[in-house]
XYZ file of N, CA and C in Angstrom:
303
model
N -26.124 -27.243 0.292
C -27.171 -26.321 0.668
C -26.871 -24.914 0.161
N -25.630 -24.450 0.393
C -25.283 -23.086 0.002
C -23.771 -22.947 -0.095
N -23.357 -21.943 -0.871
C -21.931 -21.677 -1.034
C -21.719 -20.193 -1.304
N -20.517 -19.720 -0.953
C -20.159 -18.331 -1.215
C -18.661 -18.242 -1.453
N -18.275 -17.258 -2.240
C -16.881 -16.880 -2.406
C -16.740 -15.541 -1.712
N -15.829 -15.467 -0.729
C -15.724 -14.290 0.136
C -14.300 -13.765 0.136
N -14.165 -12.443 0.081
C -12.873 -11.780 0.263
C -12.762 -11.459 1.746
N -11.808 -12.107 2.440
C -11.741 -11.910 3.889
C -11.087 -10.601 4.308
N -10.458 -9.892 3.383
C -9.942 -8.569 3.733
C -11.072 -7.545 3.816
N -11.990 -7.602 2.868
C -13.103 -6.645 2.859
C -14.338 -7.186 3.553
N -14.450 -8.516 3.658
C -15.644 -9.125 4.225
C -16.786 -9.241 3.240
N -16.523 -8.937 1.972
C -17.575 -8.964 0.954
C -17.732 -10.346 0.344
N -18.989 -10.759 0.192
C -19.295 -11.967 -0.570
C -19.254 -11.593 -2.044
N -18.364 -12.217 -2.799
C -18.208 -11.909 -4.222
C -19.191 -12.687 -5.085
N -19.692 -13.771 -4.545
C -20.676 -14.582 -5.250
C -21.302 -15.559 -4.288
N -22.576 -15.844 -4.479
C -23.285 -16.784 -3.605
C -24.215 -17.652 -4.438
N -24.560 -18.806 -3.882
C -25.578 -19.659 -4.479
C -26.165 -20.557 -3.406
N -27.366 -21.000 -3.628
C -28.025 -21.877 -2.684
C -29.019 -21.122 -1.828
N -29.594 -21.851 -0.877
C -30.614 -21.248 -0.020
C -30.555 -21.867 1.366
N -31.356 -21.320 2.265
C -31.421 -21.843 3.615
C -30.461 -21.160 4.568
N -29.526 -20.380 4.022
C -28.553 -19.651 4.832
C -28.402 -18.269 4.212
N -28.426 -17.229 5.026
C -28.191 -15.876 4.520
C -26.691 -15.730 4.292
N -26.266 -15.878 3.052
C -24.838 -15.914 2.748
C -24.174 -14.558 2.870
N -24.942 -13.472 2.778
C -24.340 -12.163 3.020
C -23.943 -12.036 4.485
N -24.784 -12.537 5.374
C -24.447 -12.552 6.798
C -23.364 -13.600 7.063
N -23.433 -14.715 6.360
C -22.442 -15.773 6.535
C -21.045 -15.295 6.183
N -20.943 -14.247 5.373
C -19.635 -13.680 5.065
C -18.975 -13.160 6.337
N -19.760 -13.045 7.422
C -19.211 -12.692 8.726
C -18.171 -13.688 9.204
N -18.054 -14.808 8.538
C -16.998 -15.765 8.871
C -15.617 -15.200 8.605
N -15.565 -14.021 7.996
C -14.271 -13.358 7.844
C -13.643 -13.140 9.218
N -14.468 -12.916 10.238
C -13.934 -12.733 11.597
C -13.321 -14.018 12.126
N -13.899 -15.158 11.767
C -13.318 -16.448 12.152
C -11.933 -16.578 11.540
N -11.826 -16.254 10.261
C -10.547 -16.352 9.547
C -9.537 -15.372 10.131
N -9.938 -14.123 10.291
C -9.020 -13.110 10.816
C -8.534 -13.470 12.221
N -9.439 -13.962 13.052
C -9.063 -14.334 14.423
C -8.077 -15.488 14.416
N -8.317 -16.480 13.577
C -7.401 -17.613 13.504
C -6.032 -17.182 13.002
N -5.998 -16.297 12.002
C -4.714 -15.805 11.501
C -3.951 -15.027 12.581
N -4.663 -14.195 13.350
C -4.025 -13.457 14.448
C -3.502 -14.411 15.525
N -4.288 -15.420 15.845
C -3.880 -16.393 16.860
C -2.645 -17.154 16.412
N -2.612 -17.560 15.160
C -1.439 -18.261 14.638
C -0.203 -17.378 14.734
N -0.358 -16.096 14.380
C 0.767 -15.166 14.455
C 1.237 -15.014 15.895
N 0.297 -14.860 16.833
C 0.644 -14.709 18.253
C 1.374 -15.925 18.797
N 0.992 -17.101 18.306
C 1.613 -18.340 18.773
C 2.888 -18.696 18.008
N 3.194 -17.905 16.981
C 4.386 -18.181 16.184
C 4.224 -19.390 15.282
N 2.994 -19.681 14.893
C 2.737 -20.821 14.012
C 2.919 -20.373 12.564
N 3.865 -20.989 11.871
C 4.097 -20.699 10.461
C 3.189 -21.567 9.606
N 2.979 -21.133 8.394
C 2.163 -21.909 7.468
C 0.857 -21.213 7.183
N 0.073 -21.844 6.339
C -1.193 -21.277 5.922
C -2.334 -22.180 6.362
N -3.488 -21.580 6.533
C -4.694 -22.345 6.828
C -5.165 -22.984 5.528
N -5.454 -24.267 5.564
C -6.037 -24.925 4.396
C -7.555 -24.805 4.458
N -8.121 -25.223 5.566
C -9.554 -25.059 5.744
C -9.897 -25.051 7.219
N -11.104 -24.584 7.506
C -11.647 -24.567 8.864
C -12.990 -25.268 8.786
N -13.192 -26.262 9.633
C -14.437 -27.021 9.659
C -15.212 -26.666 10.920
N -16.465 -26.298 10.734
C -17.368 -26.036 11.853
C -18.480 -27.071 11.746
N -18.611 -27.887 12.778
C -19.611 -28.935 12.778
C -20.762 -28.529 13.683
N -21.939 -28.416 13.096
C -23.148 -28.114 13.841
C -23.982 -29.395 13.969
N -25.062 -29.318 14.689
C -25.885 -30.504 14.890
C -26.359 -31.107 13.563
N -26.775 -30.257 12.629
C -27.329 -30.754 11.370
C -26.568 -30.314 10.129
N -25.480 -29.590 10.317
C -24.767 -29.045 9.165
C -23.256 -29.089 9.371
N -22.560 -29.108 8.236
C -21.130 -28.838 8.204
C -20.956 -27.478 7.537
N -20.071 -26.654 8.084
C -19.684 -25.399 7.454
C -18.185 -25.499 7.215
N -17.789 -25.378 5.958
C -16.370 -25.468 5.599
C -15.926 -24.118 5.060
N -14.848 -23.611 5.635
C -14.210 -22.395 5.140
C -12.901 -22.854 4.502
N -12.854 -22.823 3.176
C -11.665 -23.262 2.451
C -10.907 -22.038 1.954
N -9.695 -21.879 2.399
C -8.859 -20.747 2.014
C -8.287 -20.985 0.610
N -8.534 -20.049 -0.293
C -8.009 -20.152 -1.657
C -6.521 -19.807 -1.603
N -5.651 -20.744 -2.000
C -4.203 -20.509 -1.904
C -3.757 -19.263 -2.665
N -2.923 -18.456 -2.008
C -2.340 -17.286 -2.644
C -3.297 -16.125 -2.848
N -4.501 -16.200 -2.288
C -5.509 -15.158 -2.456
C -6.020 -14.736 -1.071
N -6.721 -13.637 -1.012
C -7.389 -13.226 0.228
C -8.856 -13.642 0.163
N -9.076 -14.836 -0.352
C -10.423 -15.356 -0.585
C -10.627 -16.663 0.146
N -11.891 -16.927 0.487
C -12.234 -18.265 0.926
C -13.551 -18.680 0.296
N -13.659 -19.983 0.074
C -14.912 -20.592 -0.340
C -15.614 -21.048 0.924
N -16.869 -20.671 1.059
C -17.664 -21.028 2.233
C -18.755 -21.974 1.770
N -18.795 -23.148 2.356
C -19.727 -24.178 1.929
C -20.540 -24.647 3.118
N -21.858 -24.707 2.942
C -22.766 -25.213 3.973
C -23.380 -26.499 3.443
N -23.199 -27.567 4.201
C -23.678 -28.883 3.789
C -24.646 -29.451 4.815
N -25.663 -30.166 4.353
C -26.549 -30.913 5.244
C -25.772 -32.130 5.732
N -25.652 -32.258 7.032
C -24.820 -33.302 7.622
C -25.288 -34.712 7.240
N -26.596 -34.906 7.150
C -27.121 -36.241 6.862
C -27.013 -36.638 5.390
N -26.672 -35.676 4.515
C -26.584 -35.961 3.086
C -25.183 -35.789 2.523
N -24.303 -35.176 3.273
C -22.993 -34.777 2.752
C -21.939 -35.864 2.921
N -20.999 -35.846 1.998
C -19.784 -36.638 2.119
C -18.677 -35.612 2.380
N -18.275 -35.497 3.627
C -17.334 -34.461 4.030
C -15.993 -34.582 3.309
N -15.479 -35.780 3.186
C -14.192 -35.979 2.507
C -14.278 -35.549 1.043
N -15.356 -35.894 0.366
C -15.518 -35.520 -1.036
C -15.691 -34.007 -1.176
N -16.415 -33.395 -0.257
C -16.599 -31.941 -0.306
C -15.262 -31.226 -0.179
N -14.432 -31.664 0.765
C -13.124 -31.040 0.944
C -12.253 -31.250 -0.294
N -12.315 -32.420 -0.880
C -11.562 -32.723 -2.095
C -11.996 -31.800 -3.240
N -13.306 -31.647 -3.415
C -13.832 -30.794 -4.492
C -13.471 -29.322 -4.261
N -13.539 -28.863 -3.002
C -13.163 -27.477 -2.712
C -11.708 -27.219 -3.075
N -10.850 -28.169 -2.740
C -9.425 -28.014 -3.058
C -9.221 -27.934 -4.568
N -9.929 -28.761 -5.319
C -9.823 -28.733 -6.780
C -10.351 -27.414 -7.339
N -11.465 -26.930 -6.829
C -12.028 -25.650 -7.284
C -11.109 -24.485 -6.942
N -10.529 -24.534 -5.763
C -9.676 -23.442 -5.301
C -8.470 -23.197 -6.190
N -7.991 -24.226 -6.843
C -6.835 -24.089 -7.739
C -7.155 -23.244 -8.960
N -8.427 -23.192 -9.345
C -8.822 -22.493 -10.560
C -9.341 -21.085 -10.317
N -9.371 -20.631 -9.076
C -9.934 -19.314 -8.782
C -8.839 -18.252 -8.781
N -9.058 -17.225 -9.584
C -8.169 -16.058 -9.580
C -9.038 -14.819 -9.703
N -8.623 -13.762 -9.032
C -9.306 -12.484 -9.121
C -8.312 -11.492 -9.740
N -8.724 -10.899 -10.835
C -7.838 -9.958 -11.532
C -8.037 -8.555 -11.018
């Protein structure tokens, strides 16, 4: 349905595509990422977030953290049409090729 590349330090959407979701507002998921990172630190949990899955009645929202970057790929999928495992696999493959100079 829609996708965005977001810098979670600034909260800016660096690129978007698709429709049905206001992806500039969806970049507000930076707060989800920041809160989870703070919670992990408070709990003493080491490691990095790979992805965060939000399941809605009719949609999947995947926040995939780009390794080694302050970026995440945000993907909105129609639940009745999506293959969640394949989407996560494709995001991981795409994330390896993303660099910001």
